[in-house]
Amino acid sequence: MILIPAIDLMNGCCVRLKQGDLDNNITIYNDDPADQAERWVALGAERIHIVDLDGAKSGEPSNVEAIERMIEKIGGRAQIELGGGIRSLRQVEAYLKAGAHYCVIGTAAVNDPIFLKNACHEFAGHIIVALDAKDGYVATNGWVETTDTRVTEIAKLFEGLGVSAFLYTDIARDGMLTGVNVEATAELARTTSVPVIASGGMHTVEDVRALLATGEKGIMGAILGRSLYEGTIDFAEAQKIVTGGES
């Protein structure tokens, strides 16, 4: 399992939200996202998770300049997975050409499975699908709309398309430091053959241990956000746990 620090972008700044609320509960941690990316890489991060929050809400990429600076800053020292407002094959291509390793598609995948199928075909090995859940049901459009489809149902529909991973987020826990939803993450990992990345609520290293303790090999990673920014998880300690350097 790999640990993936998150950088959420709003108006060119590195921020964190609570429960995906784009209008309230916003905390700015760094007005220089490239500097923040450099900090995570310096701590040993192998991959960085970047979300264009403005893009997720508007449906169009909105922090391109900040994203390009981050990619330039960290070079090839860490992989970048990037999401938020990706609604076209052209945008996927642009981000991959700019240096991103993976593009994360959420709303567009749910609303237009043909687009997802084409993206997986044209950019094989580079597409991650974000499955964001409210009470087990898929949420879209920056988490402001909830569908009547369960996450596990969507996963079954998408797993044969060539998706590289599912990024599963329990919205109720996101940014709340209440602990990751281990049970739901493990259930999704059992449901699909596609690797699962856990997100939402990571609080302490005990959450890291809990994910590992499920024994689900399909859980291939975990996103760390507010827990890193506020110091409730020490990245170096967490890395030792996932690499077997600490029990």
Coordinates of N, CA, C and O in Angstrom, one line a residue, residues 24-195:
N24 N -18.0 26.7 2.5 CA -17.7 26.9 3.9 C -16.6 26.0 4.3 O -16.2 25.1 3.6
N25 N -16.1 26.2 5.6 CA -15.1 25.2 6.2 C -13.9 25.1 5.3 O -13.3 24.0 5.2
I26 N -13.4 26.2 4.7 CA -12.2 26.1 3.9 C -11.0 26.6 4.7 O -11.1 27.7 5.3
T27 N -10.0 25.8 4.7 CA -8.7 26.2 5.4 C -7.6 26.3 4.3 O -7.3 25.3 3.6
I28 N -6.9 27.5 4.3 CA -5.8 27.6 3.4 C -4.5 27.2 4.1 O -4.2 27.8 5.2
Y29 N -3.8 26.3 3.6 CA -2.5 25.8 4.2 C -1.3 26.4 3.6 O -0.2 26.4 4.2
N30 N -1.4 26.7 2.3 CA -0.2 27.2 1.6 C -0.7 27.9 0.3 O -1.5 27.4 -0.4
D31 N -0.2 29.1 0.2 CA -0.5 29.9 -1.1 C 0.4 29.6 -2.2 O 0.3 30.2 -3.3
D32 N 1.3 28.6 -2.0 CA 2.3 28.2 -3.0 C 2.2 26.7 -3.2 O 2.9 26.0 -2.5
P33 N 1.3 26.1 -4.0 CA 1.1 24.7 -4.1 C 2.4 24.0 -4.6 O 2.6 22.8 -4.2
A34 N 3.2 24.6 -5.4 CA 4.4 24.0 -5.8 C 5.3 23.8 -4.7 O 6.0 22.7 -4.6
D35 N 5.4 24.7 -3.7 CA 6.2 24.5 -2.5 C 5.7 23.4 -1.7 O 6.4 22.6 -1.1
Q36 N 4.3 23.3 -1.6 CA 3.7 22.2 -0.8 C 4.1 20.8 -1.5 O 4.4 19.9 -0.8
A37 N 4.0 20.8 -2.8 CA 4.3 19.5 -3.5 C 5.8 19.1 -3.2 O 6.1 17.9 -2.9
E38 N 6.7 20.1 -3.2 CA 8.1 19.8 -2.9 C 8.2 19.3 -1.5 O 9.1 18.4 -1.3
R39 N 7.5 19.8 -0.6 CA 7.6 19.4 0.8 C 7.2 17.9 0.9 O 7.9 17.1 1.6
W40 N 6.1 17.5 0.3 CA 5.7 16.1 0.4 C 6.7 15.2 -0.3 O 7.0 14.1 0.2
V41 N 7.3 15.6 -1.4 CA 8.3 14.8 -2.1 C 9.5 14.6 -1.2 O 10.1 13.6 -1.1
A42 N 9.9 15.7 -0.5 CA 11.1 15.7 0.3 C 10.9 14.7 1.5 O 11.8 14.2 2.0
L43 N 9.6 14.5 1.9 CA 9.3 13.6 3.0 C 9.3 12.1 2.5 O 9.2 11.2 3.3
G44 N 9.4 11.9 1.2 CA 9.4 10.6 0.6 C 8.2 10.1 -0.1 O 8.1 8.9 -0.4
A45 N 7.3 11.0 -0.4 CA 6.1 10.7 -1.1 C 6.4 10.2 -2.6 O 7.2 10.8 -3.3
E46 N 5.9 9.1 -2.9 CA 6.1 8.5 -4.3 C 5.0 9.0 -5.3 O 5.2 8.9 -6.5
R47 N 3.9 9.5 -4.7 CA 2.8 10.0 -5.6 C 2.1 11.1 -4.9 O 2.0 11.1 -3.7
I48 N 1.7 12.1 -5.6 CA 0.9 13.2 -5.1 C -0.5 13.2 -5.8 O -0.6 13.1 -7.0
H49 N -1.5 13.5 -4.9 CA -2.9 13.5 -5.4 C -3.3 15.0 -5.5 O -3.4 15.7 -4.4
I50 N -3.6 15.5 -6.7 CA -4.0 16.9 -6.9 C -5.4 17.0 -7.3 O -5.8 16.2 -8.2
V51 N -6.2 17.8 -6.7 CA -7.6 18.1 -7.1 C -7.8 19.5 -7.4 O -7.5 20.4 -6.5
D52 N -8.3 19.8 -8.6 CA -8.7 21.2 -8.9 C -10.1 21.4 -8.4 O -11.1 21.0 -9.1
L53 N -10.3 21.9 -7.2 CA -11.6 22.0 -6.7 C -12.5 23.0 -7.5 O -13.7 22.7 -7.6
D54 N -11.9 24.1 -7.9 CA -12.7 25.0 -8.8 C -13.2 24.3 -10.0 O -14.3 24.5 -10.5
G55 N -12.3 23.5 -10.6 CA -12.7 22.7 -11.8 C -13.7 21.7 -11.6 O -14.6 21.5 -12.4
A56 N -13.7 21.1 -10.4 CA -14.7 20.1 -10.1 C -16.1 20.7 -10.0 O -17.1 20.1 -10.4
K57 N -16.1 21.9 -9.5 CA -17.4 22.6 -9.4 C -17.9 23.2 -10.7 O -19.1 23.1 -11.1
S58 N -17.0 23.7 -11.5 CA -17.4 24.4 -12.8 C -17.5 23.4 -13.9 O -18.1 23.7 -14.9
G59 N -16.7 22.3 -13.9 CA -16.7 21.4 -15.0 C -15.6 21.7 -16.0 O -15.5 21.1 -17.0
E60 N -14.8 22.7 -15.6 CA -13.7 23.1 -16.5 C -12.4 23.3 -15.7 O -12.5 23.8 -14.6
P61 N -11.2 22.9 -16.2 CA -10.0 23.1 -15.5 C -9.8 24.6 -15.1 O -10.0 25.4 -16.0
S62 N -9.5 24.8 -13.8 CA -9.4 26.2 -13.4 C -8.1 26.6 -12.7 O -7.9 27.8 -12.4
N63 N -7.3 25.7 -12.4 CA -6.0 26.0 -11.8 C -4.8 25.4 -12.6 O -3.9 24.9 -12.0
V64 N -4.9 25.5 -13.9 CA -3.9 25.0 -14.8 C -2.5 25.5 -14.5 O -1.5 24.7 -14.4
E65 N -2.4 26.8 -14.3 CA -1.1 27.4 -14.0 C -0.4 26.8 -12.8 O 0.8 26.5 -12.8
A66 N -1.2 26.7 -11.7 CA -0.7 26.2 -10.4 C -0.3 24.7 -10.6 O 0.8 24.2 -10.1
I67 N -1.1 23.9 -11.4 CA -0.8 22.5 -11.6 C 0.5 22.4 -12.4 O 1.4 21.6 -12.1
E68 N 0.7 23.2 -13.4 CA 1.9 23.1 -14.3 C 3.1 23.5 -13.4 O 4.2 22.9 -13.6
R69 N 3.0 24.4 -12.5 CA 4.1 24.8 -11.7 C 4.5 23.6 -10.8 O 5.7 23.3 -10.5
M70 N 3.5 22.9 -10.2 CA 3.8 21.8 -9.4 C 4.5 20.7 -10.2 O 5.5 20.1 -9.7
I71 N 4.0 20.4 -11.4 CA 4.6 19.3 -12.2 C 6.1 19.7 -12.5 O 7.0 18.9 -12.4
E72 N 6.3 21.0 -12.8 CA 7.7 21.4 -13.1 C 8.6 21.3 -11.9 O 9.7 21.0 -12.0
K73 N 8.0 21.7 -10.7 CA 8.8 21.7 -9.5 C 9.3 20.3 -9.1 O 10.5 20.2 -8.7
I74 N 8.4 19.3 -9.1 CA 8.8 18.0 -8.6 C 9.3 17.1 -9.7 O 9.9 16.0 -9.4
G75 N 9.2 17.5 -10.9 CA 9.8 16.8 -12.0 C 9.4 15.3 -12.0 O 8.2 15.0 -11.8
G76 N 10.3 14.4 -12.2 CA 10.0 13.0 -12.2 C 10.2 12.3 -10.9 O 10.2 11.1 -10.8
R77 N 10.3 13.1 -9.8 CA 10.6 12.5 -8.5 C 9.4 11.8 -7.9 O 9.6 11.0 -6.9
A78 N 8.2 12.1 -8.3 CA 7.0 11.5 -7.8 C 5.9 11.5 -8.9 O 5.9 12.4 -9.7
Q79 N 5.1 10.5 -8.9 CA 4.0 10.4 -9.8 C 2.9 11.4 -9.4 O 2.8 11.7 -8.2
I80 N 2.2 11.9 -10.3 CA 1.1 12.8 -10.0 C -0.2 12.2 -10.6 O -0.3 11.9 -11.8
E81 N -1.2 12.1 -9.7 CA -2.6 11.8 -10.2 C -3.4 13.1 -10.0 O -3.3 13.7 -9.0
L82 N -4.2 13.4 -11.0 CA -4.8 14.7 -11.1 C -6.2 14.6 -11.5 O -6.6 13.9 -12.5
G83 N -7.1 15.3 -10.7 CA -8.5 15.3 -11.0 C -9.2 16.7 -10.8 O -8.5 17.6 -10.2
G84 N -10.4 16.7 -11.2 CA -11.2 18.0 -11.0 C -11.5 18.7 -12.3 O -10.6 19.3 -12.9
G85 N -12.7 18.5 -12.8 CA -13.1 19.2 -14.0 C -12.7 18.6 -15.3 O -12.7 19.2 -16.3
I86 N -12.2 17.3 -15.2 CA -11.8 16.7 -16.5 C -13.0 16.1 -17.1 O -13.6 15.1 -16.6
R87 N -13.4 16.6 -18.3 CA -14.6 16.2 -18.9 C -14.4 15.9 -20.4 O -15.4 15.6 -21.1
S88 N -13.2 15.9 -20.9 CA -12.9 15.6 -22.3 C -11.6 14.9 -22.5 O -10.7 14.9 -21.7
L89 N -11.5 14.1 -23.6 CA -10.3 13.4 -23.9 C -9.2 14.4 -24.2 O -8.0 14.1 -23.9
R90 N -9.5 15.6 -24.7 CA -8.5 16.6 -25.0 C -7.9 17.0 -23.7 O -6.6 17.2 -23.6
Q91 N -8.6 17.2 -22.6 CA -8.1 17.6 -21.3 C -7.2 16.5 -20.7 O -6.2 16.8 -20.1
V92 N -7.7 15.3 -20.8 CA -6.8 14.2 -20.4 C -5.5 14.2 -21.1 O -4.4 14.1 -20.4
E93 N -5.5 14.3 -22.4 CA -4.3 14.3 -23.1 C -3.4 15.5 -22.7 O -2.2 15.3 -22.6
A94 N -4.0 16.6 -22.5 CA -3.2 17.8 -22.1 C -2.5 17.6 -20.8 O -1.3 18.0 -20.7
Y95 N -3.2 17.1 -19.8 CA -2.6 16.9 -18.5 C -1.5 15.8 -18.6 O -0.4 15.9 -17.9
L96 N -1.7 14.7 -19.3 CA -0.7 13.7 -19.4 C 0.5 14.2 -20.1 O 1.6 13.8 -19.7
K97 N 0.3 15.0 -21.2 CA 1.5 15.5 -21.9 C 2.2 16.5 -21.0 O 3.4 16.7 -21.1
A98 N 1.5 17.2 -20.1 CA 2.2 18.1 -19.2 C 3.0 17.5 -18.1 O 3.8 18.1 -17.5
G99 N 2.8 16.1 -17.9 CA 3.6 15.4 -17.0 C 2.8 14.7 -15.9 O 3.4 14.0 -15.1
A100 N 1.5 14.8 -15.9 CA 0.7 14.0 -14.9 C 0.8 12.5 -15.3 O 0.9 12.2 -16.5
H101 N 0.8 11.6 -14.4 CA 0.9 10.2 -14.7 C -0.5 9.5 -14.8 O -0.7 8.6 -15.5
Y102 N -1.5 10.1 -14.0 CA -2.8 9.6 -14.0 C -3.8 10.7 -14.0 O -3.6 11.8 -13.3
C103 N -4.9 10.6 -14.7 CA -6.0 11.5 -14.6 C -7.2 10.8 -13.9 O -7.5 9.7 -14.2
V104 N -7.7 11.6 -13.0 CA -8.8 11.1 -12.1 C -10.2 11.6 -12.7 O -10.4 12.8 -12.7
I105 N -11.0 10.7 -13.1 CA -12.3 11.1 -13.7 C -13.4 10.7 -12.7 O -13.5 9.5 -12.3
G106 N -14.3 11.6 -12.4 CA -15.4 11.3 -11.4 C -16.7 11.5 -12.1 O -17.3 10.6 -12.6
T107 N -17.2 12.7 -12.0 CA -18.5 13.1 -12.6 C -18.7 12.6 -14.0 O -19.7 12.1 -14.4
A108 N -17.7 12.9 -14.9 CA -17.8 12.6 -16.3 C -17.9 11.1 -16.5 O -18.6 10.6 -17.4
A109 N -17.3 10.3 -15.6 CA -17.3 8.8 -15.8 C -18.7 8.3 -15.5 O -19.3 7.5 -16.1
V110 N -19.4 8.9 -14.4 CA -20.7 8.5 -14.0 C -21.7 8.9 -15.0 O -22.7 8.2 -15.4
N111 N -21.6 10.2 -15.5 CA -22.6 10.7 -16.4 C -22.4 10.3 -17.8 O -23.4 10.3 -18.6
D112 N -21.2 9.9 -18.2 CA -21.0 9.5 -19.6 C -20.0 8.3 -19.6 O -18.8 8.5 -19.9
P113 N -20.5 7.1 -19.4 CA -19.6 5.9 -19.4 C -18.9 5.7 -20.7 O -17.8 5.1 -20.7
I114 N -19.5 6.2 -21.8 CA -18.8 6.0 -23.1 C -17.5 6.9 -23.1 O -16.5 6.4 -23.7
F115 N -17.6 8.1 -22.5 CA -16.4 8.9 -22.4 C -15.3 8.2 -21.6 O -14.2 8.1 -22.0
L116 N -15.7 7.5 -20.5 CA -14.8 6.8 -19.7 C -14.2 5.6 -20.5 O -13.0 5.4 -20.5
K117 N -15.0 4.9 -21.2 CA -14.5 3.8 -22.0 C -13.5 4.3 -23.1 O -12.4 3.7 -23.2
N118 N -13.8 5.4 -23.7 CA -12.9 5.9 -24.7 C -11.6 6.4 -24.1 O -10.5 6.2 -24.6
A119 N -11.7 7.0 -22.9 CA -10.5 7.5 -22.2 C -9.6 6.3 -21.8 O -8.4 6.4 -22.0
C120 N -10.2 5.2 -21.3 CA -9.4 4.1 -20.9 C -8.8 3.4 -22.1 O -7.6 2.8 -22.0
H121 N -9.4 3.5 -23.2 CA -8.9 2.9 -24.4 C -7.7 3.7 -25.0 O -6.7 3.2 -25.3
E122 N -7.9 5.0 -25.1 CA -6.9 5.9 -25.7 C -5.7 6.1 -24.8 O -4.6 6.3 -25.3
F123 N -6.0 6.1 -23.5 CA -4.9 6.4 -22.5 C -4.8 5.3 -21.5 O -4.9 5.4 -20.3
A124 N -4.6 4.1 -22.1 CA -4.6 2.9 -21.3 C -3.5 3.0 -20.1 O -2.4 3.4 -20.4
G125 N -4.0 2.6 -18.9 CA -3.1 2.6 -17.8 C -3.0 3.9 -17.1 O -2.2 4.0 -16.1
H126 N -3.7 4.9 -17.5 CA -3.5 6.3 -17.0 C -4.8 6.8 -16.4 O -4.9 8.0 -16.1
I127 N -5.9 6.0 -16.3 CA -7.2 6.6 -15.9 C -7.6 6.0 -14.5 O -7.7 4.7 -14.4
I128 N -7.9 6.8 -13.6 CA -8.4 6.5 -12.3 C -9.8 7.0 -12.2 O -10.1 8.1 -12.6
V129 N -10.7 6.2 -11.7 CA -12.1 6.7 -11.5 C -12.4 7.0 -10.0 O -12.1 6.2 -9.2
A130 N -12.9 8.2 -9.8 CA -13.2 8.6 -8.4 C -14.6 8.2 -8.1 O -15.6 8.6 -8.8
L131 N -14.8 7.4 -7.1 CA -16.1 7.0 -6.6 C -16.3 7.6 -5.3 O -15.8 7.2 -4.3
D132 N -17.1 8.7 -5.3 CA -17.3 9.5 -4.1 C -18.7 9.2 -3.6 O -19.7 9.2 -4.3
A133 N -18.7 8.9 -2.3 CA -20.0 8.3 -1.8 C -20.6 9.1 -0.6 O -19.9 9.6 0.3
K134 N -21.9 9.2 -0.7 CA -22.7 9.7 0.5 C -23.6 8.6 0.9 O -24.5 8.2 0.1
D135 N -23.4 8.0 2.1 CA -24.2 6.9 2.5 C -24.1 5.7 1.5 O -25.1 5.0 1.4
G136 N -23.0 5.5 0.9 CA -22.9 4.4 0.0 C -23.3 4.7 -1.5 O -23.1 3.8 -2.3
Y137 N -23.9 5.9 -1.7 CA -24.4 6.2 -3.0 C -23.4 7.2 -3.7 O -22.9 8.1 -3.1
V138 N -23.2 7.1 -5.0 CA -22.3 7.9 -5.8 C -22.8 9.4 -5.8 O -23.9 9.7 -6.1
A139 N -21.8 10.3 -5.5 CA -22.1 11.7 -5.6 C -21.3 12.3 -6.7 O -20.2 11.8 -7.0
T140 N -21.8 13.3 -7.4 CA -21.1 13.9 -8.6 C -21.1 15.5 -8.5 O -21.6 16.1 -7.5
N141 N -20.5 16.1 -9.5 CA -20.5 17.5 -9.7 C -20.0 18.3 -8.4 O -20.6 19.1 -7.8
G142 N -18.7 17.9 -8.0 CA -18.1 18.5 -6.9 C -18.8 18.1 -5.6 O -18.8 18.8 -4.6
W143 N -19.5 16.9 -5.6 CA -20.1 16.3 -4.4 C -21.4 17.0 -4.1 O -22.0 16.8 -3.0
V144 N -21.9 17.8 -4.9 CA -23.2 18.6 -4.6 C -24.4 17.8 -5.0 O -25.5 18.2 -4.6
E145 N -24.3 16.8 -5.8 CA -25.4 16.0 -6.3 C -25.2 14.5 -5.9 O -24.1 14.0 -6.1
T146 N -26.2 13.8 -5.5 CA -26.1 12.4 -5.1 C -27.0 11.6 -6.0 O -28.2 12.0 -6.2
T147 N -26.5 10.5 -6.6 CA -27.3 9.7 -7.5 C -28.0 8.6 -6.7 O -27.9 8.5 -5.5
D148 N -28.8 7.8 -7.4 CA -29.4 6.7 -6.7 C -28.7 5.4 -7.0 O -29.3 4.3 -6.9
T149 N -27.4 5.4 -7.3 CA -26.7 4.3 -7.7 C -25.6 4.0 -6.6 O -24.9 4.9 -6.2
R150 N -25.5 2.8 -6.1 CA -24.5 2.5 -5.1 C -23.1 2.4 -5.7 O -23.0 2.0 -6.9
V151 N -22.1 2.7 -4.9 CA -20.7 2.7 -5.4 C -20.3 1.3 -5.9 O -19.7 1.2 -6.9
T152 N -20.7 0.2 -5.2 CA -20.4 -1.1 -5.6 C -21.0 -1.5 -7.0 O -20.4 -2.2 -7.8
E153 N -22.2 -0.9 -7.3 CA -22.8 -1.2 -8.6 C -22.0 -0.5 -9.7 O -21.8 -1.1 -10.8
I154 N -21.6 0.7 -9.5 CA -20.9 1.5 -10.5 C -19.5 0.7 -10.7 O -19.1 0.6 -11.9
A155 N -18.9 0.3 -9.6 CA -17.6 -0.4 -9.8 C -17.7 -1.6 -10.7 O -16.8 -1.9 -11.5
K156 N -18.8 -2.4 -10.5 CA -19.0 -3.6 -11.3 C -19.2 -3.2 -12.8 O -18.7 -4.0 -13.6
L157 N -19.8 -2.1 -13.0 CA -20.0 -1.7 -14.4 C -18.7 -1.2 -15.1 O -18.5 -1.4 -16.3
F158 N -17.9 -0.6 -14.3 CA -16.7 0.0 -14.8 C -15.4 -0.9 -14.9 O -14.5 -0.6 -15.6
E159 N -15.4 -2.0 -14.1 CA -14.2 -2.7 -13.9 C -13.6 -3.3 -15.2 O -12.4 -3.6 -15.3
G160 N -14.5 -3.6 -16.2 CA -14.1 -4.2 -17.4 C -13.6 -3.2 -18.5 O -13.2 -3.6 -19.6
L161 N -13.5 -1.9 -18.1 CA -13.2 -0.9 -19.1 C -11.7 -0.6 -19.2 O -11.2 0.1 -20.0
G162 N -10.9 -1.2 -18.2 CA -9.5 -0.9 -18.2 C -9.1 0.2 -17.2 O -8.0 0.8 -17.4
V163 N -9.9 0.5 -16.2 CA -9.6 1.5 -15.2 C -8.4 1.1 -14.4 O -8.3 -0.1 -14.0
S164 N -7.5 2.0 -14.1 CA -6.3 1.7 -13.4 C -6.5 1.5 -11.9 O -5.9 0.6 -11.2
A165 N -7.5 2.3 -11.4 CA -7.8 2.2 -9.9 C -9.1 2.9 -9.7 O -9.5 3.8 -10.5
F166 N -9.7 2.6 -8.6 CA -10.9 3.3 -8.1 C -10.4 4.1 -6.9 O -9.8 3.5 -5.9
L167 N -10.7 5.4 -6.9 CA -10.4 6.2 -5.7 C -11.7 6.4 -4.9 O -12.7 7.1 -5.4
Y168 N -11.8 5.7 -3.8 CA -13.1 5.7 -3.0 C -13.0 6.7 -1.8 O -12.1 6.6 -1.0
T169 N -13.9 7.6 -1.8 CA -14.0 8.6 -0.8 C -15.4 8.6 -0.1 O -16.4 8.7 -0.7
D170 N -15.3 8.5 1.2 CA -16.6 8.6 2.0 C -16.7 10.1 2.4 O -15.9 10.6 3.2
I171 N -17.6 10.8 1.7 CA -17.7 12.3 1.8 C -17.9 12.7 3.2 O -17.4 13.8 3.7
A172 N -18.7 12.0 3.9 CA -19.1 12.4 5.3 C -17.8 12.5 6.2 O -17.8 13.2 7.2
R173 N -16.8 11.7 5.8 CA -15.6 11.7 6.7 C -14.5 12.6 6.1 O -13.5 12.9 6.8
D174 N -14.6 13.0 4.9 CA -13.5 13.7 4.2 C -13.2 15.0 4.9 O -14.1 15.9 5.2
G175 N -11.9 15.2 5.3 CA -11.5 16.4 6.0 C -11.9 16.5 7.4 O -11.6 17.5 8.1
M176 N -12.6 15.5 8.0 CA -13.1 15.6 9.3 C -12.2 14.9 10.4 O -12.5 15.0 11.6
L177 N -11.2 14.2 10.0 CA -10.3 13.5 10.9 C -11.0 12.6 11.8 O -10.7 12.5 13.0
T178 N -12.0 11.9 11.3 CA -12.8 11.0 12.1 C -12.5 9.5 11.9 O -13.1 8.6 12.4
G179 N -11.5 9.3 11.0 CA -11.1 7.9 10.7 C -11.6 7.4 9.4 O -12.8 7.8 9.0
V180 N -10.8 6.7 8.7 CA -11.2 6.3 7.3 C -12.3 5.2 7.4 O -12.4 4.5 8.4
N181 N -13.2 5.1 6.4 CA -14.2 4.1 6.4 C -13.6 2.8 5.9 O -13.7 2.4 4.8
V182 N -13.1 2.1 6.9 CA -12.3 0.8 6.6 C -13.3 -0.2 6.0 O -13.0 -0.9 5.0
E183 N -14.4 -0.4 6.6 CA -15.4 -1.4 6.2 C -15.8 -1.2 4.7 O -15.8 -2.1 3.9
A184 N -16.2 0.0 4.4 CA -16.7 0.3 3.0 C -15.6 0.2 2.0 O -15.8 -0.3 0.9
T185 N -14.4 0.6 2.4 CA -13.2 0.5 1.5 C -12.9 -1.0 1.2 O -12.7 -1.4 0.0
A186 N -12.9 -1.8 2.2 CA -12.7 -3.2 2.1 C -13.7 -3.9 1.3 O -13.5 -4.8 0.5
E187 N -15.0 -3.5 1.5 CA -16.1 -4.1 0.7 C -15.9 -3.8 -0.8 O -16.1 -4.7 -1.6
L188 N -15.5 -2.6 -1.1 CA -15.3 -2.2 -2.5 C -14.2 -3.1 -3.1 O -14.2 -3.6 -4.2
A189 N -13.1 -3.2 -2.3 CA -12.0 -4.0 -2.8 C -12.3 -5.5 -3.0 O -11.8 -6.1 -3.9
R190 N -13.3 -6.0 -2.2 CA -13.7 -7.4 -2.4 C -14.7 -7.5 -3.6 O -14.7 -8.5 -4.3
T191 N -15.4 -6.4 -3.9 CA -16.3 -6.4 -5.0 C -15.7 -6.3 -6.4 O -16.3 -6.9 -7.3
T192 N -14.6 -5.7 -6.5 CA -14.0 -5.5 -7.8 C -12.5 -6.0 -7.9 O -11.9 -6.1 -6.9
S193 N -12.1 -6.3 -9.1 CA -10.7 -6.7 -9.3 C -9.8 -5.5 -9.6 O -8.6 -5.7 -9.6
V194 N -10.4 -4.3 -9.6 CA -9.6 -3.1 -9.8 C -9.1 -2.6 -8.5 O -9.8 -2.6 -7.5
P195 N -7.8 -2.2 -8.4 CA -7.2 -1.7 -7.2 C -8.0 -0.5 -6.6 O -8.5 0.3 -7.4

